[in-house]
PDB file of C-alpha atoms in Angstrom:
ATOM      1  CA  MET A   1    -128.531 -30.885-127.453  1.00  0.00           C
ATOM      2  CA  SER A   2    -125.128 -32.519-127.797  1.00  0.00           C
ATOM      3  CA  LEU A   3    -123.037 -35.047-125.925  1.00  0.00           C
ATOM      4  CA  VAL A   4    -120.975 -33.793-123.008  1.00  0.00           C
ATOM      5  CA  PRO A   5    -117.336 -34.623-123.913  1.00  0.00           C
ATOM      6  CA  GLY A   6    -116.022 -37.706-122.119  1.00  0.00           C
ATOM      7  CA  THR A   7    -119.417 -38.813-120.814  1.00  0.00           C
ATOM      8  CA  ASP A   8    -122.499 -40.671-121.958  1.00  0.00           C
ATOM      9  CA  ARG A   9    -124.758 -37.772-121.009  1.00  0.00           C
ATOM     10  CA  GLN A  10    -126.288 -35.141-123.188  1.00  0.00           C
ATOM     11  CA  SER A  11    -125.797 -31.459-122.512  1.00  0.00           C
ATOM     12  CA  PRO A  12    -128.579 -30.438-120.118  1.00  0.00           C
ATOM     13  CA  PRO A  13    -131.653 -28.433-121.041  1.00  0.00           C
ATOM     14  CA  PRO A  14    -131.994 -24.923-119.586  1.00  0.00           C
ATOM     15  CA  PRO A  15    -132.007 -24.831-115.756  1.00  0.00           C
ATOM     16  CA  GLY A  16    -135.262 -26.065-114.278  1.00  0.00           C
ATOM     17  CA  VAL A  17    -136.418 -27.643-117.541  1.00  0.00           C
ATOM     18  CA  LYS A  18    -136.931 -31.405-117.667  1.00  0.00           C
ATOM     19  CA  LEU A  19    -137.222 -33.312-120.911  1.00  0.00           C
ATOM     20  CA  THR A  20    -140.397 -35.333-121.383  1.00  0.00           C
ATOM     21  CA  TYR A  21    -141.579 -38.336-123.356  1.00  0.00           C
ATOM     22  CA  ASP A  22    -142.523 -35.995-126.204  1.00  0.00           C
ATOM     23  CA  ASP A  23    -138.867 -34.891-126.370  1.00  0.00           C
ATOM     24  CA  PHE A  24    -137.776 -38.519-126.157  1.00  0.00           C
ATOM     25  CA  LEU A  25    -139.735 -39.330-129.303  1.00  0.00           C
ATOM     26  CA  LEU A  26    -137.618 -36.781-131.196  1.00  0.00           C
ATOM     27  CA  PHE A  27    -134.285 -38.405-130.316  1.00  0.00           C
ATOM     28  CA  PRO A  28    -132.421 -39.856-133.334  1.00  0.00           C
ATOM     29  CA  ASP A  29    -132.725 -43.500-134.306  1.00  0.00           C
ATOM     30  CA  ASP A  30    -128.946 -43.921-134.304  1.00  0.00           C
ATOM     31  CA  GLY A  31    -128.470 -47.392-132.851  1.00  0.00           C
ATOM     32  CA  LEU A  32    -127.571 -46.029-129.411  1.00  0.00           C
ATOM     33  CA  ARG A  33    -129.611 -46.433-126.249  1.00  0.00           C
ATOM     34  CA  HIS A  34    -131.420 -43.221-125.341  1.00  0.00           C
ATOM     35  CA  GLU A  35    -133.056 -42.915-121.926  1.00  0.00           C
ATOM     36  CA  LEU A  36    -134.712 -40.240-119.807  1.00  0.00           C
ATOM     37  CA  ILE A  37    -134.252 -40.326-116.046  1.00  0.00           C
ATOM     38  CA  ASP A  38    -135.932 -37.533-114.122  1.00  0.00           C
ATOM     39  CA  GLY A  39    -135.963 -35.500-117.310  1.00  0.00           C
ATOM     40  CA  GLU A  40    -132.239 -35.919-118.064  1.00  0.00           C
ATOM     41  CA  HIS A  41    -131.118 -37.486-121.327  1.00  0.00           C
ATOM     42  CA  TYR A  42    -128.611 -40.349-121.159  1.00  0.00           C
ATOM     43  CA  VAL A  43    -127.005 -42.055-124.149  1.00  0.00           C
ATOM     44  CA  THR A  44    -125.268 -45.426-123.953  1.00  0.00           C
ATOM     45  CA  PRO A  45    -123.077 -47.008-126.660  1.00  0.00           C
ATOM     46  CA  SER A  46    -123.989 -50.314-128.263  1.00  0.00           C
ATOM     47  CA  PRO A  47    -123.219 -53.291-125.982  1.00  0.00           C
ATOM     48  CA  SER A  48    -120.225 -55.585-126.338  1.00  0.00           C
ATOM     49  CA  LEU A  49    -120.487 -59.123-127.677  1.00  0.00           C
ATOM     50  CA  ARG A  50    -120.053 -60.597-124.180  1.00  0.00           C
ATOM     51  CA  HIS A  51    -122.842 -58.356-122.931  1.00  0.00           C
ATOM     52  CA  GLN A  52    -125.055 -59.674-125.728  1.00  0.00           C
ATOM     53  CA  ARG A  53    -124.170 -63.279-124.933  1.00  0.00           C
ATOM     54  CA  ILE A  54    -125.024 -62.830-121.262  1.00  0.00           C
ATOM     55  CA  SER A  55    -128.316 -61.167-122.171  1.00  0.00           C
ATOM     56  CA  GLY A  56    -129.093 -63.967-124.606  1.00  0.00           C
ATOM     57  CA  ASN A  57    -128.352 -66.653-122.015  1.00  0.00           C
ATOM     58  CA  ILE A  58    -130.703 -65.112-119.451  1.00  0.00           C
ATOM     59  CA  TYR A  59    -133.407 -64.447-122.052  1.00  0.00           C
ATOM     60  CA  THR A  60    -133.237 -67.998-123.427  1.00  0.00           C
ATOM     61  CA  ALA A  61    -133.449 -69.562-119.961  1.00  0.00           C
ATOM     62  CA  ILE A  62    -136.484 -67.498-118.964  1.00  0.00           C
ATOM     63  CA  ARG A  63    -138.147 -67.885-122.374  1.00  0.00           C
ATOM     64  CA  THR A  64    -137.735 -71.661-122.164  1.00  0.00           C
ATOM     65  CA  TYR A  65    -139.297 -71.654-118.700  1.00  0.00           C
ATOM     66  CA  LEU A  66    -142.224 -69.527-119.911  1.00  0.00           C
ATOM     67  CA  ARG A  67    -142.969 -71.918-122.773  1.00  0.00           C
ATOM     68  CA  GLU A  68    -143.700 -74.570-120.161  1.00  0.00           C
ATOM     69  CA  HIS A  69    -145.207 -72.157-117.632  1.00  0.00           C
ATOM     70  CA  PRO A  70    -147.063 -69.409-119.577  1.00  0.00           C
ATOM     71  CA  ILE A  71    -147.379 -66.970-116.691  1.00  0.00           C
ATOM     72  CA  GLY A  72    -145.943 -63.894-118.428  1.00  0.00           C
ATOM     73  CA  GLU A  73    -143.610 -62.564-121.114  1.00  0.00           C
ATOM     74  CA  ILE A  74    -139.898 -61.750-121.273  1.00  0.00           C
ATOM     75  CA  PHE A  75    -138.674 -58.913-123.518  1.00  0.00           C
ATOM     76  CA  TYR A  76    -135.233 -57.655-124.537  1.00  0.00           C
ATOM     77  CA  ALA A  77    -133.828 -54.279-125.579  1.00  0.00           C
ATOM     78  CA  PRO A  78    -134.541 -52.119-127.397  1.00  0.00           C
ATOM     79  CA  LEU A  79    -137.978 -51.627-125.876  1.00  0.00           C
ATOM     80  CA  ASP A  80    -139.109 -48.373-124.295  1.00  0.00           C
ATOM     81  CA  VAL A  81    -140.413 -48.590-120.739  1.00  0.00           C
ATOM     82  CA  VAL A  82    -142.369 -45.444-119.910  1.00  0.00           C
ATOM     83  CA  LEU A  83    -142.435 -45.191-116.120  1.00  0.00           C
ATOM     84  CA  SER A  84    -143.524 -41.545-116.101  1.00  0.00           C
ATOM     85  CA  ASN A  85    -143.538 -38.576-118.449  1.00  0.00           C
ATOM     86  CA  VAL A  86    -139.919 -37.827-117.458  1.00  0.00           C
ATOM     87  CA  ASP A  87    -138.665 -41.406-116.939  1.00  0.00           C
ATOM     88  CA  VAL A  88    -138.242 -43.561-120.043  1.00  0.00           C
ATOM     89  CA  VAL A  89    -135.731 -46.406-119.901  1.00  0.00           C
ATOM     90  CA  GLU A  90    -134.589 -49.341-122.035  1.00  0.00           C
ATOM     91  CA  PRO A  91    -133.598 -52.199-119.728  1.00  0.00           C
ATOM     92  CA  ASP A  92    -131.569 -55.036-121.182  1.00  0.00           C
ATOM     93  CA  LEU A  93    -134.340 -57.456-120.201  1.00  0.00           C
ATOM     94  CA  LEU A  94    -137.715 -57.172-118.525  1.00  0.00           C
ATOM     95  CA  TYR A  95    -140.472 -59.528-117.478  1.00  0.00           C
ATOM     96  CA  VAL A  96    -144.175 -58.742-117.243  1.00  0.00           C
ATOM     97  CA  ALA A  97    -146.484 -61.181-115.482  1.00  0.00           C
ATOM     98  CA  ARG A  98    -149.678 -62.190-117.273  1.00  0.00           C
ATOM     99  CA  GLU A  99    -151.932 -60.489-114.723  1.00  0.00           C
ATOM    100  CA  ARG A 100    -150.125 -57.172-115.281  1.00  0.00           C
ATOM    101  CA  ALA A 101    -149.814 -57.388-119.071  1.00  0.00           C
ATOM    102  CA  GLY A 102    -153.168 -55.792-119.837  1.00  0.00           C
ATOM    103  CA  GLU A 103    -152.259 -52.774-117.722  1.00  0.00           C
ATOM    104  CA  VAL A 104    -148.806 -52.029-119.111  1.00  0.00           C
ATOM    105  CA  LEU A 105    -148.261 -53.586-122.551  1.00  0.00           C
ATOM    106  CA  THR A 106    -149.154 -51.493-125.591  1.00  0.00           C
ATOM    107  CA  SER A 107    -148.511 -52.164-129.267  1.00  0.00           C
ATOM    108  CA  MET A 108    -145.309 -50.087-129.141  1.00  0.00           C
ATOM    109  CA  HIS A 109    -143.867 -50.124-125.628  1.00  0.00           C
ATOM    110  CA  VAL A 110    -144.355 -50.797-121.936  1.00  0.00           C
ATOM    111  CA  ARG A 111    -146.273 -48.020-120.198  1.00  0.00           C
ATOM    112  CA  GLY A 112    -146.060 -48.846-116.538  1.00  0.00           C
ATOM    113  CA  VAL A 113    -143.994 -50.976-114.194  1.00  0.00           C
ATOM    114  CA  PRO A 114    -142.541 -54.371-115.191  1.00  0.00           C
ATOM    115  CA  ASN A 115    -142.331 -57.103-112.575  1.00  0.00           C
ATOM    116  CA  LEU A 116    -138.651 -57.776-113.250  1.00  0.00           C
ATOM    117  CA  VAL A 117    -135.946 -55.558-114.715  1.00  0.00           C
ATOM    118  CA  VAL A 118    -132.456 -56.764-115.667  1.00  0.00           C
ATOM    119  CA  GLU A 119    -129.568 -54.393-116.365  1.00  0.00           C
ATOM    120  CA  ILE A 120    -126.230 -55.741-117.599  1.00  0.00           C
ATOM    121  CA  GLY A 121    -123.455 -53.382-116.597  1.00  0.00           C
ATOM    122  CA  SER A 122    -120.587 -51.906-118.567  1.00  0.00           C
ATOM    123  CA  LYS A 123    -117.877 -49.366-117.853  1.00  0.00           C
ATOM    124  CA  SER A 124    -120.204 -46.564-118.922  1.00  0.00           C
ATOM    125  CA  THR A 125    -123.364 -47.751-117.143  1.00  0.00           C
ATOM    126  CA  SER A 126    -122.440 -49.673-113.964  1.00  0.00           C
ATOM    127  CA  ARG A 127    -122.489 -46.653-111.674  1.00  0.00           C
ATOM    128  CA  ARG A 128    -125.797 -45.430-113.081  1.00  0.00           C
ATOM    129  CA  ASP A 129    -127.357 -48.902-112.844  1.00  0.00           C
ATOM    130  CA  ASP A 130    -126.493 -49.029-109.131  1.00  0.00           C
ATOM    131  CA  THR A 131    -127.544 -45.491-108.228  1.00  0.00           C
ATOM    132  CA  ILE A 132    -130.118 -43.482-110.135  1.00  0.00           C
ATOM    133  CA  LYS A 133    -131.621 -46.464-111.966  1.00  0.00           C
ATOM    134  CA  ARG A 134    -131.850 -48.525-108.799  1.00  0.00           C
ATOM    135  CA  ARG A 135    -133.607 -45.642-107.047  1.00  0.00           C
ATOM    136  CA  LEU A 136    -135.912 -45.155-110.046  1.00  0.00           C
ATOM    137  CA  TYR A 137    -136.932 -48.814-110.131  1.00  0.00           C
ATOM    138  CA  GLU A 138    -137.348 -48.849-106.361  1.00  0.00           C
ATOM    139  CA  ARG A 139    -139.692 -45.872-106.202  1.00  0.00           C
ATOM    140  CA  SER A 140    -141.571 -47.051-109.310  1.00  0.00           C
ATOM    141  CA  GLY A 141    -142.434 -50.338-107.614  1.00  0.00           C
ATOM    142  CA  VAL A 142    -140.468 -52.854-109.701  1.00  0.00           C
ATOM    143  CA  ASP A 143    -140.820 -56.174-107.862  1.00  0.00           C
ATOM    144  CA  GLU A 144    -137.308 -57.382-108.600  1.00  0.00           C
ATOM    145  CA  TYR A 145    -134.176 -55.832-110.113  1.00  0.00           C
ATOM    146  CA  TRP A 146    -131.091 -57.733-111.219  1.00  0.00           C
ATOM    147  CA  ILE A 147    -127.771 -55.949-111.733  1.00  0.00           C
ATOM    148  CA  VAL A 148    -125.544 -58.226-113.795  1.00  0.00           C
ATOM    149  CA  ASP A 149    -121.815 -57.431-113.714  1.00  0.00           C
ATOM    150  CA  PRO A 150    -119.812 -59.023-116.545  1.00  0.00           C
ATOM    151  CA  ALA A 151    -116.561 -57.696-115.047  1.00  0.00           C
ATOM    152  CA  THR A 152    -116.926 -59.807-111.889  1.00  0.00           C
ATOM    153  CA  ASP A 153    -119.361 -62.500-113.078  1.00  0.00           C
ATOM    154  CA  THR A 154    -121.795 -61.557-110.332  1.00  0.00           C
ATOM    155  CA  ILE A 155    -125.489 -60.777-110.094  1.00  0.00           C
ATOM    156  CA  ARG A 156    -127.024 -58.658-107.367  1.00  0.00           C
ATOM    157  CA  VAL A 157    -130.717 -59.260-106.792  1.00  0.00           C
ATOM    158  CA  PHE A 158    -132.895 -56.537-105.268  1.00  0.00           C
ATOM    159  CA  ARG A 159    -136.414 -57.528-104.170  1.00  0.00           C
ATOM    160  CA  HIS A 160    -139.144 -55.135-103.132  1.00  0.00           C
ATOM    161  CA  ALA A 161    -140.212 -55.363 -99.504  1.00  0.00           C
ATOM    162  CA  ASP A 162    -142.114 -52.772 -97.471  1.00  0.00           C
ATOM    163  CA  ASP A 163    -142.112 -50.186-100.281  1.00  0.00           C
ATOM    164  CA  ARG A 164    -138.374 -50.393-100.842  1.00  0.00           C
ATOM    165  CA  PHE A 165    -135.702 -52.771-102.061  1.00  0.00           C
ATOM    166  CA  ALA A 166    -134.337 -55.129 -99.449  1.00  0.00           C
ATOM    167  CA  PRO A 167    -130.527 -55.383 -99.226  1.00  0.00           C
ATOM    168  CA  ALA A 168    -129.088 -57.045-102.299  1.00  0.00           C
ATOM    169  CA  ILE A 169    -128.511 -60.764-102.546  1.00  0.00           C
ATOM    170  CA  GLU A 170    -125.152 -61.242-104.291  1.00  0.00           C
ATOM    171  CA  LEU A 171    -124.604 -64.321-106.439  1.00  0.00           C
ATOM    172  CA  ARG A 172    -121.181 -65.267-107.795  1.00  0.00           C
ATOM    173  CA  ARG A 173    -120.165 -67.506-110.666  1.00  0.00           C
ATOM    174  CA  ASP A 174    -116.968 -68.610-108.918  1.00  0.00           C
ATOM    175  CA  ALA A 175    -118.994 -69.717-105.883  1.00  0.00           C
ATOM    176  CA  GLY A 176    -121.215 -71.977-107.967  1.00  0.00           C
ATOM    177  CA  HIS A 177    -124.351 -70.013-107.128  1.00  0.00           C
ATOM    178  CA  THR A 178    -127.732 -70.587-108.752  1.00  0.00           C
ATOM    179  CA  LEU A 179    -130.265 -67.877-109.620  1.00  0.00           C
ATOM    180  CA  THR A 180    -133.927 -68.313-108.693  1.00  0.00           C
ATOM    181  CA  THR A 181    -136.822 -65.891-108.290  1.00  0.00           C
ATOM    182  CA  PRO A 182    -140.253 -66.070-106.644  1.00  0.00           C
ATOM    183  CA  LEU A 183    -141.624 -64.355-109.753  1.00  0.00           C
ATOM    184  CA  LEU A 184    -140.960 -67.561-111.714  1.00  0.00           C
ATOM    185  CA  PRO A 185    -141.745 -70.511-109.418  1.00  0.00           C
ATOM    186  CA  GLY A 186    -139.457 -73.431-110.139  1.00  0.00           C
ATOM    187  CA  PHE A 187    -137.139 -71.431-112.404  1.00  0.00           C
ATOM    188  CA  THR A 188    -133.437 -72.002-111.803  1.00  0.00           C
ATOM    189  CA  ILE A 189    -130.241 -71.268-113.707  1.00  0.00           C
ATOM    190  CA  GLU A 190    -126.635 -71.695-112.645  1.00  0.00           C
ATOM    191  CA  LEU A 191    -124.436 -68.636-113.019  1.00  0.00           C
ATOM    192  CA  THR A 192    -121.980 -70.756-114.990  1.00  0.00           C
ATOM    193  CA  ALA A 193    -124.699 -70.959-117.655  1.00  0.00           C
ATOM    194  CA  ILE A 194    -125.148 -67.184-117.656  1.00  0.00           C
ATOM    195  CA  PHE A 195    -121.562 -65.970-117.887  1.00  0.00           C
ATOM    196  CA  PRO A 196    -119.638 -67.270-120.924  1.00  0.00           C
ATOM    197  CA  PRO A 197    -115.843 -67.447-120.887  1.00  0.00           C
ATOM    198  CA  ASP A 198    -114.327 -64.003-121.418  1.00  0.00           C
ATOM    199  CA  THR A 199    -112.767 -64.084-124.869  1.00  0.00           C
ATOM    200  CA  SER A 200    -112.279 -60.292-124.771  1.00  0.00           C
ATOM    201  CA  ALA A 201    -114.760 -59.999-127.623  1.00  0.00           C
TER     202      ALA A 201
END
């Protein structure tokens, strides 16, 4: 397989053929993010520095909370999340509650559904994060999904209700909003602490 020119997608397998986790294990270790969604192979370039800073800010805030309230674990990419034999993703961040850890955490990856998934968008991934990935996380039963948009300094929060995601709650840095989640009782972080100044790095 090879990259389709001008996209972050690989050339498709023969019609009707879906790639599986066994195929995923053969992908090159090239520093890029490789994912399978419904058997299709997607490749994403390495993230920008601002993307990394935002990820680090969220991770640090949740990790600090979990040191005081050891109710689960927070992980950051790269870490394979095997949702099915044809769905293998690498979210920017994910949280697994302690009561679910024994079911989904292995020595190498997550095999099952995290409680929280965080995707930080970019020009090449924003549309996918809000369409096929959102639908994948919804049908897989992810409790909460955050779409973080560095271009607008916003976070959209999707929470599972009645077997589907409820309409998104949109939080904005310029409105002084604060992020909380019922998955982490008492956790709070202002969006001004998540989004660093844009230095175009």
